[in-house]
CSV table of C-alpha atoms and ligand atoms in Angstrom, one decimal:
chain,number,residue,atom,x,y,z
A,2,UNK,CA,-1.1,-66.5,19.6
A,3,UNK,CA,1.4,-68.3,17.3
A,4,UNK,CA,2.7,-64.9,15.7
A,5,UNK,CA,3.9,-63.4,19.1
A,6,UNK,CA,7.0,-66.5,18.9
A,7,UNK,CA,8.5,-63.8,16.5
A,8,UNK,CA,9.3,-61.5,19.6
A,9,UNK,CA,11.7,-63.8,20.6
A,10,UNK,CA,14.1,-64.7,19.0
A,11,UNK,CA,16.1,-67.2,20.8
A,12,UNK,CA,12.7,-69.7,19.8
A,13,UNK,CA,14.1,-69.8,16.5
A,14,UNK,CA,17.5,-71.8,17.0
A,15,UNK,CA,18.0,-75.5,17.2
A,16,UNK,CA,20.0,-77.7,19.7
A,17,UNK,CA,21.6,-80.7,19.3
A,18,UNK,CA,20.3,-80.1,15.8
A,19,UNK,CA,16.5,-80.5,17.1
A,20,UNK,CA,14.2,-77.2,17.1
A,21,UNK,CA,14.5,-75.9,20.5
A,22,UNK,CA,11.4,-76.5,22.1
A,23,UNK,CA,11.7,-74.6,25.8
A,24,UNK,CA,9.2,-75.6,28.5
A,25,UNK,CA,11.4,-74.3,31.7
A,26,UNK,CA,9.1,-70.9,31.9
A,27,UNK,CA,8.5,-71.0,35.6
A,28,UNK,CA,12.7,-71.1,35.8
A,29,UNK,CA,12.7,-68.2,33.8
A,30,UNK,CA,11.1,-66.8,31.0
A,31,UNK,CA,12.3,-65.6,27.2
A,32,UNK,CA,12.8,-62.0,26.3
A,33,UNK,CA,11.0,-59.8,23.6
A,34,UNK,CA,12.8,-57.7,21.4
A,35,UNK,CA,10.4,-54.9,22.7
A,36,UNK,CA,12.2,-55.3,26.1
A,37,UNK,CA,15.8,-56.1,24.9
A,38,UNK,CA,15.5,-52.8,23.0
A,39,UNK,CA,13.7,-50.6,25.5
A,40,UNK,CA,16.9,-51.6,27.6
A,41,UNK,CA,19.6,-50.9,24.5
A,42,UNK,CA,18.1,-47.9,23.7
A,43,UNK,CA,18.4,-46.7,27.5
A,44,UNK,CA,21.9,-47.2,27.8
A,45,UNK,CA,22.7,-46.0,24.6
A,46,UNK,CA,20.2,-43.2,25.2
A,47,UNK,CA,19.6,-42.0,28.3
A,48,UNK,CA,22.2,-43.7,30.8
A,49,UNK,CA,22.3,-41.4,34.1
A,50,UNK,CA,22.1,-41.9,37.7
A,51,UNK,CA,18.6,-41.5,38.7
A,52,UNK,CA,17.2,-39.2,41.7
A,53,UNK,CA,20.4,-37.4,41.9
A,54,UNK,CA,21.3,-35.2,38.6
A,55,UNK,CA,20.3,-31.8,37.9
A,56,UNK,CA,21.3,-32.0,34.1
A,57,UNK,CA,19.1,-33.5,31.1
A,58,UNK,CA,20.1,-37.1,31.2
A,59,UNK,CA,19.4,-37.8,35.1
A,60,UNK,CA,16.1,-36.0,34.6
A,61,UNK,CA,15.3,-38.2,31.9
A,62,UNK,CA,16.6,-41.7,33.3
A,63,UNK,CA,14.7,-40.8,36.8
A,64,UNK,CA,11.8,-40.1,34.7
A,65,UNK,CA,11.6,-43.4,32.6
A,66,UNK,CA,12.2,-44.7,36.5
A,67,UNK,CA,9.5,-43.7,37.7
A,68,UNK,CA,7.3,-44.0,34.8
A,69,UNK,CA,8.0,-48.5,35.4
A,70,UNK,CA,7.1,-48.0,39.2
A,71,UNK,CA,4.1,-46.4,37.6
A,72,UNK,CA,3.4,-49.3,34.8
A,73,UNK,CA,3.7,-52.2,37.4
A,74,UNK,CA,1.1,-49.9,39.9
A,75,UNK,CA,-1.1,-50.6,37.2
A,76,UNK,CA,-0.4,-53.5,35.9
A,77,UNK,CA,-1.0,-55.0,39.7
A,78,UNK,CA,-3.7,-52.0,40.9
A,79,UNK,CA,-1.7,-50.7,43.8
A,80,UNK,CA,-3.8,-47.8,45.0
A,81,UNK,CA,0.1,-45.8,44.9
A,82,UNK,CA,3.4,-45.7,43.5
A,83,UNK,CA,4.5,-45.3,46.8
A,84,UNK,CA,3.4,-48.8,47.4
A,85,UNK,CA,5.8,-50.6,44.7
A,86,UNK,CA,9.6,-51.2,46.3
A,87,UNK,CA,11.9,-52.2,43.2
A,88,UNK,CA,14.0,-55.2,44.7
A,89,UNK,CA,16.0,-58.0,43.1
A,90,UNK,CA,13.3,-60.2,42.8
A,91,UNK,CA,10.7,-62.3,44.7
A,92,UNK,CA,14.0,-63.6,46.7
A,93,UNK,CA,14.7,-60.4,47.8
A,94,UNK,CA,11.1,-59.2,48.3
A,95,UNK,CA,10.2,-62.0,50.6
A,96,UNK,CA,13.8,-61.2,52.9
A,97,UNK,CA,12.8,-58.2,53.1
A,98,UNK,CA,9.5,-58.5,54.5
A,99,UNK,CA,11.0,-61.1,56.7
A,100,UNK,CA,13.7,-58.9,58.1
A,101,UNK,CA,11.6,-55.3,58.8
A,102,UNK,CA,8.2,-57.0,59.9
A,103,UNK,CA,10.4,-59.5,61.9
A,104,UNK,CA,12.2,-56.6,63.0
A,105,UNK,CA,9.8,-54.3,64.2
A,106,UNK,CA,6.5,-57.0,65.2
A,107,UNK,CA,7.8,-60.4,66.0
A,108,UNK,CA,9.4,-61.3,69.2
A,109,UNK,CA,10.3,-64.9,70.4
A,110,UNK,CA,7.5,-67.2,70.6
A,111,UNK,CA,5.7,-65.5,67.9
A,112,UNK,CA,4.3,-67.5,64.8
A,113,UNK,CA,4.4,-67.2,61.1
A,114,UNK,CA,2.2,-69.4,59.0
A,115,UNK,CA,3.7,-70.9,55.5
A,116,UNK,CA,2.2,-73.7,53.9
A,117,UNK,CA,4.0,-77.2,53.0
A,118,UNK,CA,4.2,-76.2,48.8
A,119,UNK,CA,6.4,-73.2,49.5
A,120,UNK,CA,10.0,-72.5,47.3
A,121,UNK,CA,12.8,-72.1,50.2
A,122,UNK,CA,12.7,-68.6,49.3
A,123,UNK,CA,9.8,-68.7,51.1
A,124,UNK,CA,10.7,-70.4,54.0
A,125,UNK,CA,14.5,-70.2,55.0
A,126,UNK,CA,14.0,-66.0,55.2
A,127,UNK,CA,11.2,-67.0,58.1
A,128,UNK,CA,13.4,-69.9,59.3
A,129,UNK,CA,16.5,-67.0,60.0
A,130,UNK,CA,14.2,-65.0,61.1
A,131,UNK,CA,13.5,-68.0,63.6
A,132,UNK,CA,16.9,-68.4,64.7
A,133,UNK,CA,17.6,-64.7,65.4
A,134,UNK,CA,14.5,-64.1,67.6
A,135,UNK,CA,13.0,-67.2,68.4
A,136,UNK,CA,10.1,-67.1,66.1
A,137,UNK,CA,8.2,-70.7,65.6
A,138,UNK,CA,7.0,-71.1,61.4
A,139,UNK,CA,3.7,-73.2,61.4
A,140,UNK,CA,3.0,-74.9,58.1
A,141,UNK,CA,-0.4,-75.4,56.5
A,142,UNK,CA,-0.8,-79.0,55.3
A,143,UNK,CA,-2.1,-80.4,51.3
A,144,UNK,CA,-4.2,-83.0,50.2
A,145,UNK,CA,-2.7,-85.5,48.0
A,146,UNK,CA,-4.3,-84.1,45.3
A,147,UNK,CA,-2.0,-81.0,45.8
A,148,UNK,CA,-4.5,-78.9,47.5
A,149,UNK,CA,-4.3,-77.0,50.3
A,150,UNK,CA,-6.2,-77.9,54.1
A,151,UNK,CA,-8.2,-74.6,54.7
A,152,UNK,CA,-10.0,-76.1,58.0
A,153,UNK,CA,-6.4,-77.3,59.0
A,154,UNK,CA,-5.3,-73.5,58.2
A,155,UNK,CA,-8.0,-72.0,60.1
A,156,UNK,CA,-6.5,-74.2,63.3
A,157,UNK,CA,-3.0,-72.8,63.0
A,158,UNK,CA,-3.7,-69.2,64.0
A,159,UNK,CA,-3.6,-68.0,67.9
A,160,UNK,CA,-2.5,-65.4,69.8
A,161,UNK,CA,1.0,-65.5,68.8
A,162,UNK,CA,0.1,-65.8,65.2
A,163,UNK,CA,1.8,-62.2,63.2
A,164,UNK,CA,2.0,-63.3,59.7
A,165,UNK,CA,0.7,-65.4,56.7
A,166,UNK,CA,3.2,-66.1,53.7
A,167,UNK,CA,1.6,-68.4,50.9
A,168,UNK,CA,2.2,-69.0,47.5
A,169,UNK,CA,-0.3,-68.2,45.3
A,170,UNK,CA,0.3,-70.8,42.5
A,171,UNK,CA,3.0,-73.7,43.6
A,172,UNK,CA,6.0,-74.0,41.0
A,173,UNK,CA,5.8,-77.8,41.3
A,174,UNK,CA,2.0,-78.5,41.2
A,175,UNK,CA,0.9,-76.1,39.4
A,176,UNK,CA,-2.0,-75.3,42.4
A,177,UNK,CA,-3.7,-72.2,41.8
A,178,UNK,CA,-4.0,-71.4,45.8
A,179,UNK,CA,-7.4,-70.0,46.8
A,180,UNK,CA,-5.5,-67.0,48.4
A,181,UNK,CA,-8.7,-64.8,48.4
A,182,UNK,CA,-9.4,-66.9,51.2
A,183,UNK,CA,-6.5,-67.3,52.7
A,184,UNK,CA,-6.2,-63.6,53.1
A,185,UNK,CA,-10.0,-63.0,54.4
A,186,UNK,CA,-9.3,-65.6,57.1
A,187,UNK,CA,-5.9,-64.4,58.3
A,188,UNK,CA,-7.4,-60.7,58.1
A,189,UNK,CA,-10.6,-62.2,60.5
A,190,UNK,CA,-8.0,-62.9,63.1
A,191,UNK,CA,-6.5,-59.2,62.5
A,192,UNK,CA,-3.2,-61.3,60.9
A,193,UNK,CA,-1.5,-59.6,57.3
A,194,UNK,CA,-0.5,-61.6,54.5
A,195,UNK,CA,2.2,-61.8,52.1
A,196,UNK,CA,1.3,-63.4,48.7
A,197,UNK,CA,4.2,-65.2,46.7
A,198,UNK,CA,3.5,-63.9,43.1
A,199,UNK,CA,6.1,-65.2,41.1
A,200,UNK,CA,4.2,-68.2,39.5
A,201,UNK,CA,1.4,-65.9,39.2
A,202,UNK,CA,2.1,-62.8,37.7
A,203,UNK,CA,2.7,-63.8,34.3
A,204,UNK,CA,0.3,-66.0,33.8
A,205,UNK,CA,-3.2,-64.8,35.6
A,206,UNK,CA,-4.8,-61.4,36.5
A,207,UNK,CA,-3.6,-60.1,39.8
A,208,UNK,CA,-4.9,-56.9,41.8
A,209,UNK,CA,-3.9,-56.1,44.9
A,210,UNK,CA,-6.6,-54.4,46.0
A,211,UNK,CA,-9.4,-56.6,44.7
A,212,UNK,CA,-7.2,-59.7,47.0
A,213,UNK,CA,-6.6,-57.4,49.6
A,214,UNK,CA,-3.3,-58.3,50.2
A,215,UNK,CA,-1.0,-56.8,52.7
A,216,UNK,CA,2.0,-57.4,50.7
A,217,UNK,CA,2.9,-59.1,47.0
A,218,UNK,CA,6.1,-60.3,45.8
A,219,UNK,CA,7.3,-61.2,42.1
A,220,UNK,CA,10.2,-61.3,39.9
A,221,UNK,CA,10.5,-59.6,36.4
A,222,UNK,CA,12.5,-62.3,34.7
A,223,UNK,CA,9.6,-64.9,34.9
A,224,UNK,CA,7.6,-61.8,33.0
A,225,UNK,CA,9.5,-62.0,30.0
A,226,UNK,CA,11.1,-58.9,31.7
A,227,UNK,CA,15.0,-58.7,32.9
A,228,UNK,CA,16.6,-60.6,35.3
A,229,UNK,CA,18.0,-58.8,38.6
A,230,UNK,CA,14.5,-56.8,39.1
A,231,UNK,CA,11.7,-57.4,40.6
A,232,UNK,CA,8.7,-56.3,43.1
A,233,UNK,CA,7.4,-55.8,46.2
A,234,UNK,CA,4.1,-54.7,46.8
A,235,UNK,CA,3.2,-53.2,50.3
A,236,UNK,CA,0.3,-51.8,51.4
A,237,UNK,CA,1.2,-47.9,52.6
A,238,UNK,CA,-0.2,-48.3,56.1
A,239,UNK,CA,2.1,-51.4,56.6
A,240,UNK,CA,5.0,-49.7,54.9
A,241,UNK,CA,5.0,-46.4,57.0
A,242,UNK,CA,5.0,-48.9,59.8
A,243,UNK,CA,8.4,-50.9,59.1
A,244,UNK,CA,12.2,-49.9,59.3
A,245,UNK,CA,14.2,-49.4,57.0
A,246,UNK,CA,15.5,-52.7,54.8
A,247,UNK,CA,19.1,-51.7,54.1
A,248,UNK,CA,21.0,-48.4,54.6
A,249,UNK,CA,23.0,-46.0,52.4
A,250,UNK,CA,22.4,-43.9,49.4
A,251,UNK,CA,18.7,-43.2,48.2
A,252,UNK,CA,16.6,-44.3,51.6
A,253,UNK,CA,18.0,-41.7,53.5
A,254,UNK,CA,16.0,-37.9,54.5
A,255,UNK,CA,19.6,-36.4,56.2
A,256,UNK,CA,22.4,-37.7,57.3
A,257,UNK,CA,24.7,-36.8,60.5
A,258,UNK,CA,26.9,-38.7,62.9
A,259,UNK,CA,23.9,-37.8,65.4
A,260,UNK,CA,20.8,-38.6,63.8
A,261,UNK,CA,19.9,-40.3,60.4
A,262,UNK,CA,16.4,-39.7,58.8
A,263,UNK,CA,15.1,-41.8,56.5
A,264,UNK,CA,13.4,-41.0,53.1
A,265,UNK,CA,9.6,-41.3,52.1
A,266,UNK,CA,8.0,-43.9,50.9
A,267,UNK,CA,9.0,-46.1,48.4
A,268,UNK,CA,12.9,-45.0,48.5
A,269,UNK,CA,13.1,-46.0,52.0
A,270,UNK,CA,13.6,-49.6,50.9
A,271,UNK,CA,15.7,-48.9,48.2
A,272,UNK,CA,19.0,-48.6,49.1
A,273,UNK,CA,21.4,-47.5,47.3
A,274,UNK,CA,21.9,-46.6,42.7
A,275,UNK,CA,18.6,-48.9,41.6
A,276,UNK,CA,18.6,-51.0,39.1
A,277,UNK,CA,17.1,-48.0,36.3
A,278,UNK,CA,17.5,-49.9,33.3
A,279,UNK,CA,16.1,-52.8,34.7
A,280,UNK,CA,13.1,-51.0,35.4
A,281,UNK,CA,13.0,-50.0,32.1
A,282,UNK,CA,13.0,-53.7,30.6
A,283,UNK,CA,10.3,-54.6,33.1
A,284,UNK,CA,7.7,-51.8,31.8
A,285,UNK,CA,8.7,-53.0,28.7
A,286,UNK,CA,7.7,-56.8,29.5
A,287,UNK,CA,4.3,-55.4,31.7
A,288,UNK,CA,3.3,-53.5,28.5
A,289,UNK,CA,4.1,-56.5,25.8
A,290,UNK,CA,1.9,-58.4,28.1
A,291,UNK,CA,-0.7,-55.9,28.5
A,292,UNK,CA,-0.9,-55.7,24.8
A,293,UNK,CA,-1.8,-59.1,23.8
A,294,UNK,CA,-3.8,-59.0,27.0
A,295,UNK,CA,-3.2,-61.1,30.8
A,296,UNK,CA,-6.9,-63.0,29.9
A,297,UNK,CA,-6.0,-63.5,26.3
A,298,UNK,CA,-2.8,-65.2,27.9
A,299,UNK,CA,-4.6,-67.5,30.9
A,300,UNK,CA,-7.2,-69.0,28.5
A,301,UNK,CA,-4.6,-69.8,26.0
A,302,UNK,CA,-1.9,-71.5,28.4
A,303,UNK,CA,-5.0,-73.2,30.5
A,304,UNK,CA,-5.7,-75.0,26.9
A,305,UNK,CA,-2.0,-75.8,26.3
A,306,UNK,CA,-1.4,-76.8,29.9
A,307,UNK,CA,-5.0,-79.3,29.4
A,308,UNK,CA,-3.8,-80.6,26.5
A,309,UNK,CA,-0.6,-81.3,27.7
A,310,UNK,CA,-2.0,-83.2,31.0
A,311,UNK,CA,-4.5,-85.4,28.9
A,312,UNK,CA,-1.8,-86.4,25.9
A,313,UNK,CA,0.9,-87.1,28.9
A,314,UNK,CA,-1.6,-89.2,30.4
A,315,UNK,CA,-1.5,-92.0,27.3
A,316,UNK,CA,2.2,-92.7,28.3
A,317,UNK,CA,2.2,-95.7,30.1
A,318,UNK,CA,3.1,-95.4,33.8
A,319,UNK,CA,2.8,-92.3,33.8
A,320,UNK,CA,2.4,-90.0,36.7
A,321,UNK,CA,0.8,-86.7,37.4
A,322,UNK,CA,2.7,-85.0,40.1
A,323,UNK,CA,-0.5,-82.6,41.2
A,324,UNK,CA,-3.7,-82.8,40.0
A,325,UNK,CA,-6.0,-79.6,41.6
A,326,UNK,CA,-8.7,-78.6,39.8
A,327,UNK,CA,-7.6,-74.8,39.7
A,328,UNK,CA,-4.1,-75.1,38.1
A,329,UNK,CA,-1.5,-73.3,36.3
A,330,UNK,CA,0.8,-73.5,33.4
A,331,UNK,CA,2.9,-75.8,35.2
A,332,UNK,CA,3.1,-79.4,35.0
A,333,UNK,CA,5.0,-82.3,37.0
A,334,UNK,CA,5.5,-85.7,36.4
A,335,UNK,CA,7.5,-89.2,36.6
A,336,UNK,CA,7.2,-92.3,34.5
A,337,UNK,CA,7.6,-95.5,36.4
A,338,UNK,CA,11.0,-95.2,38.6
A,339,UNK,CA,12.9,-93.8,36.0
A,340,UNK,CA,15.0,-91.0,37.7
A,341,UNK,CA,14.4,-87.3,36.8
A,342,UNK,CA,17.5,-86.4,36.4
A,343,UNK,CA,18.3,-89.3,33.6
A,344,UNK,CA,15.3,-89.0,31.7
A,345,UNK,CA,15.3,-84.9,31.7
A,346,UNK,CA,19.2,-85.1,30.3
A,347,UNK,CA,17.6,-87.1,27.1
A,348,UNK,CA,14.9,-84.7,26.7
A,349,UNK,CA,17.4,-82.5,26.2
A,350,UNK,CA,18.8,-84.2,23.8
A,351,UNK,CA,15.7,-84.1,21.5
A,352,UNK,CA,15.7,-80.3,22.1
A,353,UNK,CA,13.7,-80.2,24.9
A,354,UNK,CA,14.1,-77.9,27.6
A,355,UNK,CA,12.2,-79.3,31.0
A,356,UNK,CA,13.5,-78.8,34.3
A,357,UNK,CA,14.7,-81.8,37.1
A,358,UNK,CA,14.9,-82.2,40.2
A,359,UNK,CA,13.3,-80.6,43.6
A,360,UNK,CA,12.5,-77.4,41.9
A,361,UNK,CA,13.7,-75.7,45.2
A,362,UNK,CA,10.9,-77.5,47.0
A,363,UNK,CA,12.6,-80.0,49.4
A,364,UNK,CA,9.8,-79.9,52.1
A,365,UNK,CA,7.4,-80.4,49.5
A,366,UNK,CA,9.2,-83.1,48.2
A,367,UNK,CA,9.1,-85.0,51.5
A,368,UNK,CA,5.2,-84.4,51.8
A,369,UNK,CA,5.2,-86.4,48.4
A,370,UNK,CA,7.3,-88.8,49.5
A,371,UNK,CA,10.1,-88.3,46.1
A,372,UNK,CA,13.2,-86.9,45.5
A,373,UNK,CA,12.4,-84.9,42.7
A,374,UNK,CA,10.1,-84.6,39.1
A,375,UNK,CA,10.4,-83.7,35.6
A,376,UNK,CA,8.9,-80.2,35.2
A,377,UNK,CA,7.3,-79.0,31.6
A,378,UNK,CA,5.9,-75.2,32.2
A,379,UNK,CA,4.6,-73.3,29.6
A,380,UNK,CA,4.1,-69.8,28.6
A,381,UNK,CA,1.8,-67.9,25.9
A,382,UNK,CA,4.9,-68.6,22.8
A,383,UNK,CA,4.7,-72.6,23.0
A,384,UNK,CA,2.7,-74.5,21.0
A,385,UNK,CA,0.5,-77.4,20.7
A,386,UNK,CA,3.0,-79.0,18.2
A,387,UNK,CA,5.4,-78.3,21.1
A,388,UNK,CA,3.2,-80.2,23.4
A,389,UNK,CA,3.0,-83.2,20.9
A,390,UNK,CA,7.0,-83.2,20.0
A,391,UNK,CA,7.0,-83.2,24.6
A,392,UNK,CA,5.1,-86.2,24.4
A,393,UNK,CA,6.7,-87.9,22.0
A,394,UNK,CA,9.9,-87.4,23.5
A,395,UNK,CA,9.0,-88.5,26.8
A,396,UNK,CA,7.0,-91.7,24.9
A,397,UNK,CA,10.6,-92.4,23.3
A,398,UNK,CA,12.5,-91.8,26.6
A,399,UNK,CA,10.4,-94.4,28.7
A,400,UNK,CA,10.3,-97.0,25.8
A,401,UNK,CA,14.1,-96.7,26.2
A,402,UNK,CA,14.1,-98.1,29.8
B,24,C6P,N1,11.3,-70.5,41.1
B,24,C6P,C1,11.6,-72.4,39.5
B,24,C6P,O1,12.2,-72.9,38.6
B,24,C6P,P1,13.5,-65.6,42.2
B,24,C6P,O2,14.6,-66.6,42.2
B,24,C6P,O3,13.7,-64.6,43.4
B,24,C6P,O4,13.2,-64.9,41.0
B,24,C6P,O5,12.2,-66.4,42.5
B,24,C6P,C2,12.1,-67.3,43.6
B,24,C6P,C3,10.8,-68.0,43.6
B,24,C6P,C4,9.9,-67.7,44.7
B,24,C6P,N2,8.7,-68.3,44.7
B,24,C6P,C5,8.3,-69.2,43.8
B,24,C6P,C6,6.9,-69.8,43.8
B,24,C6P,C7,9.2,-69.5,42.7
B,24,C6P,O6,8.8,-70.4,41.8
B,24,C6P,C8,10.5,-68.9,42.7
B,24,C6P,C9,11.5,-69.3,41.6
B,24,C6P,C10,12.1,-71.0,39.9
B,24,C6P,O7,10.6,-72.8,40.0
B,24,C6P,C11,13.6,-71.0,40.2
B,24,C6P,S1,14.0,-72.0,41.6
């Protein structure tokens, strides 16, 4: 695995005149030269407004378009391209199911279910939703381990239940979410489900069809891929069944001052010039992946992430911030009461790169009773020496307190 970190070369430089070692992957994830110059090469290339030109260049920008929509089908087994939307990311993907199934099946009184590890972008879309059309969210509680309550779940539906949104692996605990599960029991009481892919997209084998989810978000910059682009994966029948997201260019069939029609599917959610060389950079990121394989990629960062949790556990005082069995490349953690925030700014300092804070978790915080934790996530271009200079550092950092 150790050859890849040549891909990317902003692994090579040093801060603070330490080697840069960066463990913020869930914040974001470093770029491949394959997808920087997939991206250079289309603007210097190709650059053309897709869907619209008659002439050589538009042709061959829409075509390099449509050829990502049909990498990340693939790469996530949609049964059709006309099932991936191109948004701005998971954000974006979430609103937007939020607004048109809001919009067209959930009146006042009705309930969404959400579970207590969810990002805000996962919650405050259902919580607008909530305060335009007095819609009630219902959230599905966690062990202390980190897990989450399936019998408590199973209570939460009734007859005004519409919608499940769940994360399938938590950006703070790491939880690999049994949302196989969770899906088979919402679709037993006839309820869809939205599945919060960004955690999990990079780092574990994901088909739609195999999870039968109803819809799938994620974001290509936590794929090694751009920043700006992202997914969302609808299943056709649900599709054809919502309005429209946003209106103007691209999303409409004809347009008069009388009547409007809207296009087909996908481009009826996609409003206006798309982001075309984005796409580009995020077939470039699904096919670097696909090459050193998504497998190939799990067992390695499961190792690293193991590793990681057993050497972090010789540092005195220190504590594990989520500990389910089925986890991801994502760990959290405090060392006696020092705060987050001071011990993470002295990490830096020793090159490394964690992240602090609520990791846009508040309500999860509260559940755990803390304000905030140090956050070390890793991706298939760390290292075990990585791991050990982590350790060290954070050894060093608490023996300064
Ligand atoms: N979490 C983190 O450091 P966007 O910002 O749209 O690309 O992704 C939002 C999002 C949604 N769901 C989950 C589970 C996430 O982890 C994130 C992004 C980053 O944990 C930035 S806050």
């Amino acid at each position: 695995m150790y050859k890849v970190r040549a891909d990317f070369p902003i692994l090579e430089q040093q801060v603070y005149g330490k080697p840069l070692v960066y463990l913020d992957n869930a914040a974001t994830t470093q770029k491949p030269r394959a997808v920087i110059d997939a991206m250079a090469e289309e603007y210097y290339t190709v650059n053309a407004n897709v869907h619209r030109g008659v002439h050589y260049l538009s042709q061959r920008a829409t075509d390099l378009h449509e050829g990502s929509r049909e990498a990340v089908r693939q790469f996530i087994h949609a049964v059709s391209t006309r099932e991936i939307i191109f948004t701005r990311g998971t954000t974006e993907s979430i609103n937007l199911v939020a607004a048109c199934f809001g919009e067209q099946f959930m009146h006042e009184g009705d309930e969404v279910i959400v579970s207590v590890m969810e990002h805000h972008s996962n919650i405050v879309p259902w919580q607008l939703l909530a305060s335009r059309k007095g819609i009630k969210l219902r959230v599905i509680p966690m062990t202390d381990k980190g897990e989450l309550e399936l019998e408590a779940y199973e209570q939460l539906f009734n007859e005004h239940t519409r919608i499940v949104s769940v994360a399938h692996v938590s950006n703070v605990l790491g939880t690999v979410n049994p949302v196989q599960r969770i899906i088979q029991i919402a679709h037993a009481h006839g309820v869809p489900v939205l599945i919060d892919a960004a955690q999990s997209v990079p780092h574990l084998a994901v088909d739609v069809q195999q999870l039968d989810a109803d819809f799938l978000a994620f974001s290509g910059h936590k794929i090694y891929g751009p920043t700006g682009i992202g997914v969302l994966y609808g299943k056709e029948e649900w599709l054809e069944k919502l309005p429209p997201y946003q209106g103007g260019g691209e999303m409409i069939g004809h347009v008069s001052f009388e009547h409007t029609t809207f296009n087909e599917l996908p481009f009826k959610f996609e409003a206006g010039t798309p982001d075309f060389v984005g796409t580009t950079g995020l077939a470039a990121a699904l096919h670097y992946v696909e090459q050193i394989g998504i497998d190939e990629i799990a067992a390695y960062e499961t190792s690293l992430t193991d590793y990681a949790l057993q050497q972090l556990r010789t540092i005195p005082d220190m504590r594990i911030i989520g500990e389910a069995p089925e986890r991801g490349a994502v760990i959290s953690f405090l060392v006696g009461d020092i705060h987050p925030f001071d011990m993470g700014t002295l990490l830096d300092r020793l090159g490394i790169a964690v992240r602090t804070g609520h990791h846009c978790a508040q309500p999860l915080m509260q559940r755990l009773g803390i304000e905030g934790t140090l956050r070390a996530s890793f991706s298939f271009y760390n290292t075990m020496e990585e791991v050990d200079a982590l350790v060290a550092a954070v050894r060093r950092v608490s023996q300064m307190f």
